[in-house]
PDB file of C-alpha atoms and ligand atoms in Angstrom:
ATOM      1  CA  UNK A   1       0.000   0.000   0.000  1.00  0.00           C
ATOM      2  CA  UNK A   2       1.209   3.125  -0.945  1.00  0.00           C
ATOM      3  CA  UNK A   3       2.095   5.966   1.766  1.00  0.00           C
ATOM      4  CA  UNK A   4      -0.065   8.485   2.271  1.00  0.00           C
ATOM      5  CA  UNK A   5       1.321  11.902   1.851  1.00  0.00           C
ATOM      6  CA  UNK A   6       1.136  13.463   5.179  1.00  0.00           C
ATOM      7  CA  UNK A   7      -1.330  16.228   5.013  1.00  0.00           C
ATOM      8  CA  UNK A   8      -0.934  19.709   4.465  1.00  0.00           C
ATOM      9  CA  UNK A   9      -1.934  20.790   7.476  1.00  0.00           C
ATOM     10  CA  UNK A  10      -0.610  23.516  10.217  1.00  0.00           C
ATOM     11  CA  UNK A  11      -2.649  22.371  12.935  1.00  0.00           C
ATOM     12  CA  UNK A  12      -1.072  23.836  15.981  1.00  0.00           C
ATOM     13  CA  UNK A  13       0.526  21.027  18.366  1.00  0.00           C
ATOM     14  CA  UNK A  14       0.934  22.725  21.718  1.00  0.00           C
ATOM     15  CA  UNK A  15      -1.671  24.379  23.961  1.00  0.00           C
ATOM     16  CA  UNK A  16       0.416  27.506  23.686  1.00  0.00           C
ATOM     17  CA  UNK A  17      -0.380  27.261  19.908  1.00  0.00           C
ATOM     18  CA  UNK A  18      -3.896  26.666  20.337  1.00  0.00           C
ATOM     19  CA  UNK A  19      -4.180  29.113  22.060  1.00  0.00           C
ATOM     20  CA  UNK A  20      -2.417  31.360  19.848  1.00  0.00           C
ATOM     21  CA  UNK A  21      -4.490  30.503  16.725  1.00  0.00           C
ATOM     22  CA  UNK A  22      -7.607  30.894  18.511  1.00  0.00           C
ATOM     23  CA  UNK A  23      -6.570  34.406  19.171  1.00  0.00           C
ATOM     24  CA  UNK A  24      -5.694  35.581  16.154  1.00  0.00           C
ATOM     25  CA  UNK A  25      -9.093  34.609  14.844  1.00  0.00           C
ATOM     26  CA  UNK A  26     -10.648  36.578  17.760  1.00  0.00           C
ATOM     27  CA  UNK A  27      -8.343  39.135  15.770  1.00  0.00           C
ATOM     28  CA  UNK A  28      -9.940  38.909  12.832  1.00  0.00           C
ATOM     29  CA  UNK A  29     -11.772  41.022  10.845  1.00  0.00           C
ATOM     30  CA  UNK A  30      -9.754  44.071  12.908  1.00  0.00           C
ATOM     31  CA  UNK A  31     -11.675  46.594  13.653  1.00  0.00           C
ATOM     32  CA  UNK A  32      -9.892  50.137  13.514  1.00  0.00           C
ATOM     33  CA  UNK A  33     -10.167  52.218  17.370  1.00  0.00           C
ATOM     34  CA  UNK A  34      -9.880  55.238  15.208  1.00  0.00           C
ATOM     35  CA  UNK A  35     -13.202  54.572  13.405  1.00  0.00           C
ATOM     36  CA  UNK A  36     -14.968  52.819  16.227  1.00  0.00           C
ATOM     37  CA  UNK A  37     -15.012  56.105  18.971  1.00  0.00           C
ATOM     38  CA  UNK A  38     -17.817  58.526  18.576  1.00  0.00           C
ATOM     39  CA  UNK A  39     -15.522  61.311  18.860  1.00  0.00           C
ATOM     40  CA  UNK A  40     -18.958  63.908  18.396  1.00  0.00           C
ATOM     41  CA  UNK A  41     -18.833  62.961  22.278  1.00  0.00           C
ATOM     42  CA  UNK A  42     -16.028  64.429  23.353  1.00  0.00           C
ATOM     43  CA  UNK A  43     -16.520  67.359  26.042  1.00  0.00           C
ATOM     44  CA  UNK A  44     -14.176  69.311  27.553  1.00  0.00           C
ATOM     45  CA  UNK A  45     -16.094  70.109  30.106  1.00  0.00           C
ATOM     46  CA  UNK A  46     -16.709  66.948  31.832  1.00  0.00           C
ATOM     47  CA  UNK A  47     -14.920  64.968  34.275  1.00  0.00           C
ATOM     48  CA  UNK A  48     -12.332  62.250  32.067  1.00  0.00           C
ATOM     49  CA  UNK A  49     -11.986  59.846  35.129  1.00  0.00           C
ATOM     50  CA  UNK A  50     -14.162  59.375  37.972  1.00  0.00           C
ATOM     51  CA  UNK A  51     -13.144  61.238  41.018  1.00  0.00           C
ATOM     52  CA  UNK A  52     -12.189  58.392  43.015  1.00  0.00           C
ATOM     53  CA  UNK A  53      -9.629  57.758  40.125  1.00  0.00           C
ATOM     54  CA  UNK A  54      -7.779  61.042  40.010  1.00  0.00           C
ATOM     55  CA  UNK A  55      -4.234  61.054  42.033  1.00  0.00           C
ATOM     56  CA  UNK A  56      -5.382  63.548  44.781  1.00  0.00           C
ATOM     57  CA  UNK A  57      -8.616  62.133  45.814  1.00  0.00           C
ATOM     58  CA  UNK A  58      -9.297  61.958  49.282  1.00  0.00           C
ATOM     59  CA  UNK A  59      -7.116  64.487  50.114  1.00  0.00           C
ATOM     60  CA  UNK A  60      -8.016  67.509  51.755  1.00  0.00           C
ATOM     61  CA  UNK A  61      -6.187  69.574  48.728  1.00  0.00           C
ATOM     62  CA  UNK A  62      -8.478  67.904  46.641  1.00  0.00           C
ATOM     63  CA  UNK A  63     -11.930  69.155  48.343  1.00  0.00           C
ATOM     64  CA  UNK A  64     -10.693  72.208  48.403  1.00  0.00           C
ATOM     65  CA  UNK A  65     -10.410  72.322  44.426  1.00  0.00           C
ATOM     66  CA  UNK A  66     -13.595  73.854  42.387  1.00  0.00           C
ATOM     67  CA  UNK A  67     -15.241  71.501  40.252  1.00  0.00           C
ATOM     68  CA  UNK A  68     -13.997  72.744  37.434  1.00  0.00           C
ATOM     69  CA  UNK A  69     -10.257  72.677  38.453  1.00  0.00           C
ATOM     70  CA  UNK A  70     -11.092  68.663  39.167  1.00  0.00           C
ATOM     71  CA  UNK A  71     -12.810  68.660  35.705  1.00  0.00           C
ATOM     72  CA  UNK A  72      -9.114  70.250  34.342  1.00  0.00           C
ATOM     73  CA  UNK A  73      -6.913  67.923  36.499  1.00  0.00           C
ATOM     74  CA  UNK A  74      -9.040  64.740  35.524  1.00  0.00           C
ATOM     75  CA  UNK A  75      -8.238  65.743  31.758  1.00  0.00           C
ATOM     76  CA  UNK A  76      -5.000  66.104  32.358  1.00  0.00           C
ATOM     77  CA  UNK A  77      -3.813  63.110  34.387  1.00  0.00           C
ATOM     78  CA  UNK A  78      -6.009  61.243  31.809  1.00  0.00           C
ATOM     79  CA  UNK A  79      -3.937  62.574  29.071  1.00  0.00           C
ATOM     80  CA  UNK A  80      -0.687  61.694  30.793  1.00  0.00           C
ATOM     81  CA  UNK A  81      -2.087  58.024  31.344  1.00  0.00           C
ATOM     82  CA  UNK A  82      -2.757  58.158  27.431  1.00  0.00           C
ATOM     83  CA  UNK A  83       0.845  59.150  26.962  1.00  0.00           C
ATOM     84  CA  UNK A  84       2.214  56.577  28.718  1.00  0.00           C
ATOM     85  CA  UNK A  85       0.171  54.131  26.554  1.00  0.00           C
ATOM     86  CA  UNK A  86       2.059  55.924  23.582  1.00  0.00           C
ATOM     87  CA  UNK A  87       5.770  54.774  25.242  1.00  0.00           C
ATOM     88  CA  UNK A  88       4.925  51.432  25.938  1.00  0.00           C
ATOM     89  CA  UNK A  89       3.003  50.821  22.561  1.00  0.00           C
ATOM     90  CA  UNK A  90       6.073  52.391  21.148  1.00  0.00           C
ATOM     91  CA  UNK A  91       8.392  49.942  22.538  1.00  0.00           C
ATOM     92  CA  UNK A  92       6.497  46.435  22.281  1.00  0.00           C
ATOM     93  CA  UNK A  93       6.220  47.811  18.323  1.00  0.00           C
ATOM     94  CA  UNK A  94       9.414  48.574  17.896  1.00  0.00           C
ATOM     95  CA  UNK A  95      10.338  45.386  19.521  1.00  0.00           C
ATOM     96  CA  UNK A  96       7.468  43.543  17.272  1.00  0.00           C
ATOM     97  CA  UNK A  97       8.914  44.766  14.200  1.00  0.00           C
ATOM     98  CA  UNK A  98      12.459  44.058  14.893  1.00  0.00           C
ATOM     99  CA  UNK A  99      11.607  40.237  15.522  1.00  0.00           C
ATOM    100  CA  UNK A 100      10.348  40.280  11.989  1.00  0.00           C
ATOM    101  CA  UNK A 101      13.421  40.604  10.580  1.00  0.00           C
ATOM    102  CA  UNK A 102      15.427  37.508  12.684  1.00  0.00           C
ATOM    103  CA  UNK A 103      15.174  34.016  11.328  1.00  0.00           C
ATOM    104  CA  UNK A 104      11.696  33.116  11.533  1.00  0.00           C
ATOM    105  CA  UNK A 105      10.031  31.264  15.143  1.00  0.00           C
ATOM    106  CA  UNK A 106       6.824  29.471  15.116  1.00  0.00           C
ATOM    107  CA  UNK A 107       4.433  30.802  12.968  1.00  0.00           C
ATOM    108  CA  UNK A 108       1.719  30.895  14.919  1.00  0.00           C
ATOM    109  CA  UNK A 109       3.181  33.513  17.405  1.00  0.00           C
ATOM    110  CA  UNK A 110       4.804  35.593  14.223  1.00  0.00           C
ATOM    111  CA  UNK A 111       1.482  35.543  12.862  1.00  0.00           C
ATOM    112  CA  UNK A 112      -0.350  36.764  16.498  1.00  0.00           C
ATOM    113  CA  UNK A 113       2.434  38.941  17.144  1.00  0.00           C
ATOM    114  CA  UNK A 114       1.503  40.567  13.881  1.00  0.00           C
ATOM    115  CA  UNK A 115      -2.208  41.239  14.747  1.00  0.00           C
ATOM    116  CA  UNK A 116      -0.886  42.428  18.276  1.00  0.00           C
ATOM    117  CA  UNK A 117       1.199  44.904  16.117  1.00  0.00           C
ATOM    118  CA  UNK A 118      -1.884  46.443  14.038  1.00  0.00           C
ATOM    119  CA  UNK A 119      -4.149  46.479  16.782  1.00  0.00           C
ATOM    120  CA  UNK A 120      -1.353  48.335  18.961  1.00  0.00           C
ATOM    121  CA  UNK A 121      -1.088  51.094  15.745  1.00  0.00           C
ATOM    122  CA  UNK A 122      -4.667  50.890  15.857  1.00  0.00           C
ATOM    123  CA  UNK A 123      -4.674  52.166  19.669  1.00  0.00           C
ATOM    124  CA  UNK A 124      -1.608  54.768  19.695  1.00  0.00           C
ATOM    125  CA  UNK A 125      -3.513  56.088  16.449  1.00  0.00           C
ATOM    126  CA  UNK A 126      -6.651  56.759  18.703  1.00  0.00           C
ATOM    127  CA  UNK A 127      -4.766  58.169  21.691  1.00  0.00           C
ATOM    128  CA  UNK A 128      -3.064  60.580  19.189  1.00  0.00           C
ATOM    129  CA  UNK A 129      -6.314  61.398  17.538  1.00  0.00           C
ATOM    130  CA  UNK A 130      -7.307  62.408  21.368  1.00  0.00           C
ATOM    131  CA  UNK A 131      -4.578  64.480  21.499  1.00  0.00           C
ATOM    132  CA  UNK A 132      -4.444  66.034  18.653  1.00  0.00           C
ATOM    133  CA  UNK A 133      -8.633  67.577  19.090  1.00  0.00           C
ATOM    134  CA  UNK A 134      -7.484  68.521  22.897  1.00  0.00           C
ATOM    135  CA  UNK A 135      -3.853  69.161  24.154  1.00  0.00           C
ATOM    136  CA  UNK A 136      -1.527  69.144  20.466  1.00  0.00           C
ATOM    137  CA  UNK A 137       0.885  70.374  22.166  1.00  0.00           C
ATOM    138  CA  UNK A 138       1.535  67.869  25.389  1.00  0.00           C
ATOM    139  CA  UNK A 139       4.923  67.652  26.786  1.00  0.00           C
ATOM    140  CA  UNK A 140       5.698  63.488  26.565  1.00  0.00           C
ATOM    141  CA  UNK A 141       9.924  63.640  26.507  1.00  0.00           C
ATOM    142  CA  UNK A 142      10.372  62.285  30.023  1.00  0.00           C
ATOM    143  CA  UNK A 143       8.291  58.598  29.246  1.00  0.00           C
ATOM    144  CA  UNK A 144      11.668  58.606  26.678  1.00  0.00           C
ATOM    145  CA  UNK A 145      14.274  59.044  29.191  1.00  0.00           C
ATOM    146  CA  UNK A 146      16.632  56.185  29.860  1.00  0.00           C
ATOM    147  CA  UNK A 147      15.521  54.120  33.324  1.00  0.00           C
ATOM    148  CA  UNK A 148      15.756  50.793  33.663  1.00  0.00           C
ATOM    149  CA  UNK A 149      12.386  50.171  32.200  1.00  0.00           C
ATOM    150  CA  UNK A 150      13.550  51.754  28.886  1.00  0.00           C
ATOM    151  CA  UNK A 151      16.643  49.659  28.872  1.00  0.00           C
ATOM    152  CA  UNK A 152      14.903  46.365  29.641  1.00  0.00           C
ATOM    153  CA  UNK A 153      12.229  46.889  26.894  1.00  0.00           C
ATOM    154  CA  UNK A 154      14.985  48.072  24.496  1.00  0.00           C
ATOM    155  CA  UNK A 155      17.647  45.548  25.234  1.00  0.00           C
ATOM    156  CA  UNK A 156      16.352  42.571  27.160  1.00  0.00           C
ATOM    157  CA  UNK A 157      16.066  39.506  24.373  1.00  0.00           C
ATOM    158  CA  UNK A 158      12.515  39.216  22.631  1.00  0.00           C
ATOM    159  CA  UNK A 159      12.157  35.541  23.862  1.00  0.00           C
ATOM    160  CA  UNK A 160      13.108  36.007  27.414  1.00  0.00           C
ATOM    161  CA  UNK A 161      11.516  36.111  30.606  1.00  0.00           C
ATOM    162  CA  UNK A 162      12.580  39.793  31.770  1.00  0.00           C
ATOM    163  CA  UNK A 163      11.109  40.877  28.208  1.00  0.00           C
ATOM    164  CA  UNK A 164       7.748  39.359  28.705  1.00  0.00           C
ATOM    165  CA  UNK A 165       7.207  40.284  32.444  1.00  0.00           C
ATOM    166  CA  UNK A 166       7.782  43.498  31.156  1.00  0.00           C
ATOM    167  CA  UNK A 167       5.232  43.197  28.567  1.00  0.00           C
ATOM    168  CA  UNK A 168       2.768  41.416  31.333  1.00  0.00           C
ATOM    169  CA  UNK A 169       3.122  44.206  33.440  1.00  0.00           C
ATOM    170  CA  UNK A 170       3.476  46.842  30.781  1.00  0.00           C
ATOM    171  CA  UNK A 171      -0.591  45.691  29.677  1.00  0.00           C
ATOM    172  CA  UNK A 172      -2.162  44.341  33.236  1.00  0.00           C
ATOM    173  CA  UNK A 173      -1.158  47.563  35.200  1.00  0.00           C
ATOM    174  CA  UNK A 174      -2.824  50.039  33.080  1.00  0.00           C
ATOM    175  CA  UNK A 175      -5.898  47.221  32.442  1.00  0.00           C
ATOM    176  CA  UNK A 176      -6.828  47.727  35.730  1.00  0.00           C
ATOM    177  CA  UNK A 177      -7.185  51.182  35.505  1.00  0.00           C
ATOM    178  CA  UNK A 178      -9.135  51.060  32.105  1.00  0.00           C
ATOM    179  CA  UNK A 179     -12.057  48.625  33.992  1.00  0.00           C
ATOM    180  CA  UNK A 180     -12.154  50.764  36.951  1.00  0.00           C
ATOM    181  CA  UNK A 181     -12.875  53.763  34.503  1.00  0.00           C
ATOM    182  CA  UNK A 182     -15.435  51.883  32.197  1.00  0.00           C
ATOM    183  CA  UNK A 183     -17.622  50.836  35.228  1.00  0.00           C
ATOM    184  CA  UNK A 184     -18.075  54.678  36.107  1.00  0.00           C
ATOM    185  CA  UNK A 185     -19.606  55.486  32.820  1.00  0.00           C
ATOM    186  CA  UNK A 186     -22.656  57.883  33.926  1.00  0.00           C
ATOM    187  CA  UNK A 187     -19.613  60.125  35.468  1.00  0.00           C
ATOM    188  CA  UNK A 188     -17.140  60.656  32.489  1.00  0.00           C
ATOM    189  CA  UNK A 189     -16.876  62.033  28.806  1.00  0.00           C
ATOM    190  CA  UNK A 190     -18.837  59.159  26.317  1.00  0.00           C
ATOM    191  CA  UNK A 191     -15.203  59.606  24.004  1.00  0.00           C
ATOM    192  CA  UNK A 192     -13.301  58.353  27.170  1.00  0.00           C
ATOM    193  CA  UNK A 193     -15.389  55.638  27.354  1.00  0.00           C
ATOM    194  CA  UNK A 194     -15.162  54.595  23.838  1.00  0.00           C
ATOM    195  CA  UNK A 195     -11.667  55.037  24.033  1.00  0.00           C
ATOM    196  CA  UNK A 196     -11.314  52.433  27.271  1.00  0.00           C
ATOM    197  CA  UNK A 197     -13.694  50.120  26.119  1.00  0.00           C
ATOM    198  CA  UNK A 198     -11.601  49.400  22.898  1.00  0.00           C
ATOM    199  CA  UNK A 199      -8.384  49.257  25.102  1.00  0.00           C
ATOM    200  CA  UNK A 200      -9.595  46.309  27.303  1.00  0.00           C
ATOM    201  CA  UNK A 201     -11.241  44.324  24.441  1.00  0.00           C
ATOM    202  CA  UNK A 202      -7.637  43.909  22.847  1.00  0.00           C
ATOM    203  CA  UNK A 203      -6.228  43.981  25.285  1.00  0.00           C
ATOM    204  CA  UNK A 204      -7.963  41.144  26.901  1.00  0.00           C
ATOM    205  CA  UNK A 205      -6.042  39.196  24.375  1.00  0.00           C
ATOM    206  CA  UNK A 206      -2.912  40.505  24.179  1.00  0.00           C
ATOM    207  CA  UNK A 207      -2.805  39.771  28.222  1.00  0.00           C
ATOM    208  CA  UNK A 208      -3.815  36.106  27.518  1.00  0.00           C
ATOM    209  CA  UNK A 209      -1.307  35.917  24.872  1.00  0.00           C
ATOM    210  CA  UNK A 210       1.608  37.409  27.664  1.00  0.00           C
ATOM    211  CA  UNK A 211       0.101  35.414  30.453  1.00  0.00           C
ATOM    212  CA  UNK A 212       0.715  31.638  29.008  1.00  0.00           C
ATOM    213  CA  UNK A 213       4.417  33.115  27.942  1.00  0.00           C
ATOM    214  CA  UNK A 214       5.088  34.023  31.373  1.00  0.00           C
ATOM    215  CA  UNK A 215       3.915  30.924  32.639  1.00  0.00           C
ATOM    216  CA  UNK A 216       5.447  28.892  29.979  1.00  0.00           C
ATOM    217  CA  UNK A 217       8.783  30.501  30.570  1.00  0.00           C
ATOM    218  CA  UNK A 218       8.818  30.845  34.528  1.00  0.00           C
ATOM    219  CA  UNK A 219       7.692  27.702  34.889  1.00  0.00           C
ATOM    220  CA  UNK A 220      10.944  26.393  33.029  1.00  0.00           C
ATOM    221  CA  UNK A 221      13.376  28.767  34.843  1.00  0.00           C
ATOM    222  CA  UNK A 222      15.232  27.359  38.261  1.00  0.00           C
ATOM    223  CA  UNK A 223      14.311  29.056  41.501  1.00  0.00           C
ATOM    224  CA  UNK A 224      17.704  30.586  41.782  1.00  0.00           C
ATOM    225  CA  UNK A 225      17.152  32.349  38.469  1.00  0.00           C
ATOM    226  CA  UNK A 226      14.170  33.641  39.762  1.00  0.00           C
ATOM    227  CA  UNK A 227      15.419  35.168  42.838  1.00  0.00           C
ATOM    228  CA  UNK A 228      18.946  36.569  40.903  1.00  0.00           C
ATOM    229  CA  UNK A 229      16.161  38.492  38.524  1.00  0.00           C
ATOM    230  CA  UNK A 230      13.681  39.379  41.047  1.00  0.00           C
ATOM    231  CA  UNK A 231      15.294  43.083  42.372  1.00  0.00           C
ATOM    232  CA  UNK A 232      15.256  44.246  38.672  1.00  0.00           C
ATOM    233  CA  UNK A 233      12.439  42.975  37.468  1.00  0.00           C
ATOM    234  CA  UNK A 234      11.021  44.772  40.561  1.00  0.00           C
ATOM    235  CA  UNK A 235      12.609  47.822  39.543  1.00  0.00           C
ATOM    236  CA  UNK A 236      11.027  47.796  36.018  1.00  0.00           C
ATOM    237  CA  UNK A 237       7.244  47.108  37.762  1.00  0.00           C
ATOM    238  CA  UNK A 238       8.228  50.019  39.987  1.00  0.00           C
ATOM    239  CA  UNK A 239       8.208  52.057  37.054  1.00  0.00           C
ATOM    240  CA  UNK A 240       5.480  50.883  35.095  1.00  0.00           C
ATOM    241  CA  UNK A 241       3.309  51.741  38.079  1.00  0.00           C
ATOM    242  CA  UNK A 242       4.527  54.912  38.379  1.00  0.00           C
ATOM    243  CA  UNK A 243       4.643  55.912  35.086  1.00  0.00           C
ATOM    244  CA  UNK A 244       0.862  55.130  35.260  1.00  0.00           C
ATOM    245  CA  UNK A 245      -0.084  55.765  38.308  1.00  0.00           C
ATOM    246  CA  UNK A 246       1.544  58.878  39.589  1.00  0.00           C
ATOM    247  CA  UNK A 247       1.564  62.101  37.304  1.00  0.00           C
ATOM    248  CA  UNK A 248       4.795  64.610  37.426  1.00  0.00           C
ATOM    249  CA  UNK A 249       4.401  68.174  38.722  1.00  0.00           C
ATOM    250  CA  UNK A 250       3.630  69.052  35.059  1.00  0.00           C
ATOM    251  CA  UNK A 251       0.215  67.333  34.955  1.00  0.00           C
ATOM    252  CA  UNK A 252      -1.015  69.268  37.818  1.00  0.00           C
ATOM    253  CA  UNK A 253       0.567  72.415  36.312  1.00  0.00           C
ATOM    254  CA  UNK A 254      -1.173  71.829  33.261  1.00  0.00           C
ATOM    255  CA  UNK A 255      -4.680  71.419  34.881  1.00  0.00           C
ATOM    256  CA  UNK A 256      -3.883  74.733  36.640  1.00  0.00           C
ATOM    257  CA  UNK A 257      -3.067  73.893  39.991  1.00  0.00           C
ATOM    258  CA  UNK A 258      -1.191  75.756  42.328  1.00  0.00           C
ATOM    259  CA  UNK A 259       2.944  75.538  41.426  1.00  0.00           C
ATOM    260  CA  UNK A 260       4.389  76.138  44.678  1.00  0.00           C
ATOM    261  CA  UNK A 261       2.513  72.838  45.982  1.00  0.00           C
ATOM    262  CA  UNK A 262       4.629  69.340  45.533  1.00  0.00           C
ATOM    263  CA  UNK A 263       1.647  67.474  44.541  1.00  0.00           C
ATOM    264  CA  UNK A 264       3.543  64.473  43.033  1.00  0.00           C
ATOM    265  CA  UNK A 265       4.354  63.915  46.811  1.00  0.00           C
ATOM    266  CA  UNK A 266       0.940  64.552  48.038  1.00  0.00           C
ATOM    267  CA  UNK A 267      -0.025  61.876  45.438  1.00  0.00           C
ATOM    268  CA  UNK A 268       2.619  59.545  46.529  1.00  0.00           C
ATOM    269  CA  UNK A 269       1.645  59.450  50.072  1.00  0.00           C
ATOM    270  CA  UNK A 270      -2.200  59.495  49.938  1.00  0.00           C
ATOM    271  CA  UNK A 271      -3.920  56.955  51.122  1.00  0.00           C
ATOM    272  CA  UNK A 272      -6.612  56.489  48.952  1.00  0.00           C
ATOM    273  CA  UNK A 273      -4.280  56.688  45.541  1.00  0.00           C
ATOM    274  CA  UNK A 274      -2.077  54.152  47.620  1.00  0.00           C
ATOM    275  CA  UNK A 275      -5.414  51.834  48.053  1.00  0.00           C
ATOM    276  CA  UNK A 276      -6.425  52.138  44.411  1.00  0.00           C
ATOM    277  CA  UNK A 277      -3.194  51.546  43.146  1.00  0.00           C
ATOM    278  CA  UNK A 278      -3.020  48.303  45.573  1.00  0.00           C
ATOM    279  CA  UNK A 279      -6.228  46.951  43.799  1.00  0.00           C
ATOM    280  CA  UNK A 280      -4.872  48.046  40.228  1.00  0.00           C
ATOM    281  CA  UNK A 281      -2.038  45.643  40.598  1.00  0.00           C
ATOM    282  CA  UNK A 282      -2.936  43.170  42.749  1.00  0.00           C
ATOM    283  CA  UNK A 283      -4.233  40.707  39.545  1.00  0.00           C
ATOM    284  CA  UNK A 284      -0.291  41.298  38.260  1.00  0.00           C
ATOM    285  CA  UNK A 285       1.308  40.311  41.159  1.00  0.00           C
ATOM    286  CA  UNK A 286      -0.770  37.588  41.647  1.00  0.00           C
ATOM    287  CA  UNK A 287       0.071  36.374  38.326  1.00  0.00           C
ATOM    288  CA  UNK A 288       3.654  36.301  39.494  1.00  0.00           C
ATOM    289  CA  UNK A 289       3.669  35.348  42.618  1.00  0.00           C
ATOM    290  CA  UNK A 290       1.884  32.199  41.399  1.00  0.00           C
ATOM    291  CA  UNK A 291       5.216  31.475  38.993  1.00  0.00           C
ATOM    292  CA  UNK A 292       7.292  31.712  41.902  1.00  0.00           C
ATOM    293  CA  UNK A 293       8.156  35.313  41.553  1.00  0.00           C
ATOM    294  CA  UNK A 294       7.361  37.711  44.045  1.00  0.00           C
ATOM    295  CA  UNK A 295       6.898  41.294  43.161  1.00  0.00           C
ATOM    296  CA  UNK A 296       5.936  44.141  45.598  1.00  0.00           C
ATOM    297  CA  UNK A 297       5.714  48.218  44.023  1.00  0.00           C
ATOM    298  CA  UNK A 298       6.565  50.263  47.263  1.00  0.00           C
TER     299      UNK A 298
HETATM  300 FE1  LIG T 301      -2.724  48.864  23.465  1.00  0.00          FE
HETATM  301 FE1  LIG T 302      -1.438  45.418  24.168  1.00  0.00          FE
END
């Protein structure tokens, strides 16, 4: 009897490639951001995060700020949260696109890793349309410093663990934020809420996708690895969360408040921010802890 010809089929063999298939048909047909907010519903003169949301809630500063002046500073920080979307979609694009060109890996993750690529475009193209109807000319140069966050996304090798935490991290911390906003629609701008609504759909996948790498990877990697990465990969979390989480003195110029105040630091050591930011993170370092690596951000 003659051998069959084996056939031509790409059916993924792993559950990571399962997986990764079954995303990028979730993928498909993409749907641009850019087309899909109602940008008609985009006031300036409503609050862009609900109170309990904005850095300086809770504090006695904060009641004593008019409404509009919240209005102004709820704008602004969520402008600088936008930004820092930009510099991480920057990076895990830049970082995308270089992969292309090395010797190709399995194509199921080339071929995901190219719909995470146009649907990140497809989300830095919507924050910019934001900014360009509201604040063209926003300061963003210090997201492009050099820290260590910059250097691991830059540098750290697109298969490796310290890359993809960052990524995790880089997509979970902000999440968090994004859900807390959408389930406070009646308070915000309807374009804000377009905006977040997008972000978490993709997203949703793109976390998936980061999740069974992480687990994949740390689940290969010795203890003693772990705990030899652990204070830097701490470092970089640190960052992410601030970057997110707590504005520079420039945000709360911009909305108008008060220069001579060091609000950053009034941020910093509020309780309430300190709470909220303990709930936006908690599902990260979960995550982590679970692979045997345990994270803290203060
Ligand atoms: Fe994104
Ligand atoms: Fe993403």
């Amino acid at each position: 009897m003659n051998k069959q010809p084996a056939p031509p089929s790409s059916a993924p063999d792993t559950a990571s490639e399962r997986l990764l298939d079954q995303l990028s048909r979730n993928s498909t047909p993409h749907l641009d951001p850019l087309a899909r907010v109602n940008w008609e519903g985009l006031d300036q003169d409503a609050f862009w995060l609900p109170e309990a949301a904005i850095s300086l809630y809770g504090l006695p500063q904060y009641e004593n700020l008019t409404i509009p002046r919240r209005k102004a500073l709820s704008r602004f920080e969520f402008l600088n949260f936008i930004e820092a979307g930009l510099w991480l979609e920057s990076l895990f694009m830049k970082r995308i696109g270089r992969s292309l060109s090395q010797p190709r890996r399995r194509l199921p993750e080339l071929i995901y890793h190219l719909h995470e690529l146009r649907e990140e475009a497809g989300h830095s193209l919507m924050f910019l349309e934001l900014i360009r109807r509201t604040a063209p000319d926003l300061p963003n140069d210090h997201f492009y410093r050099w820290n260590l966050a910059n250097v691991m996304a830059h540098f750290a090798p697109f298969e490796s663990i310290a890359f993809w935490v960052a990524v995790l991290c880089g997509e979970e911390v902000p999440d968090r934020m994004n859900r807390f906003i959408r389930k406070h629609r009646q308070e915000i701008c309807p374009s804000v809420y377009d905006i977040v609504s997008i972000h978490i759909m993709d997203e949703a996948r793109h976390i998936a996708h980061a999740r069974d790498t992480i687990e994949q990877r740390l689940s290969l990697t010795p203890a003693w690895q772990k705990r030899l990465m652990r204070p830097v990969i701490n470092r970089v979390f640190r960052q992410f969360v601030d970057t997110f989480y707590f504005p520079t003195q420039a945000t709360y110029e911009l909305a108008g408040l008060d220069p001579d105040e060091d609000w950053p630091r009034l941020a910093r050591n509020n309780p309430h921010r300190i709470a909220f930011v303990d709930q936006c993170v908690a599902s990260s370092l979960r995550i982590l802890r679970d692979n045997g690596l345990q994270l803290d951000w203060r």
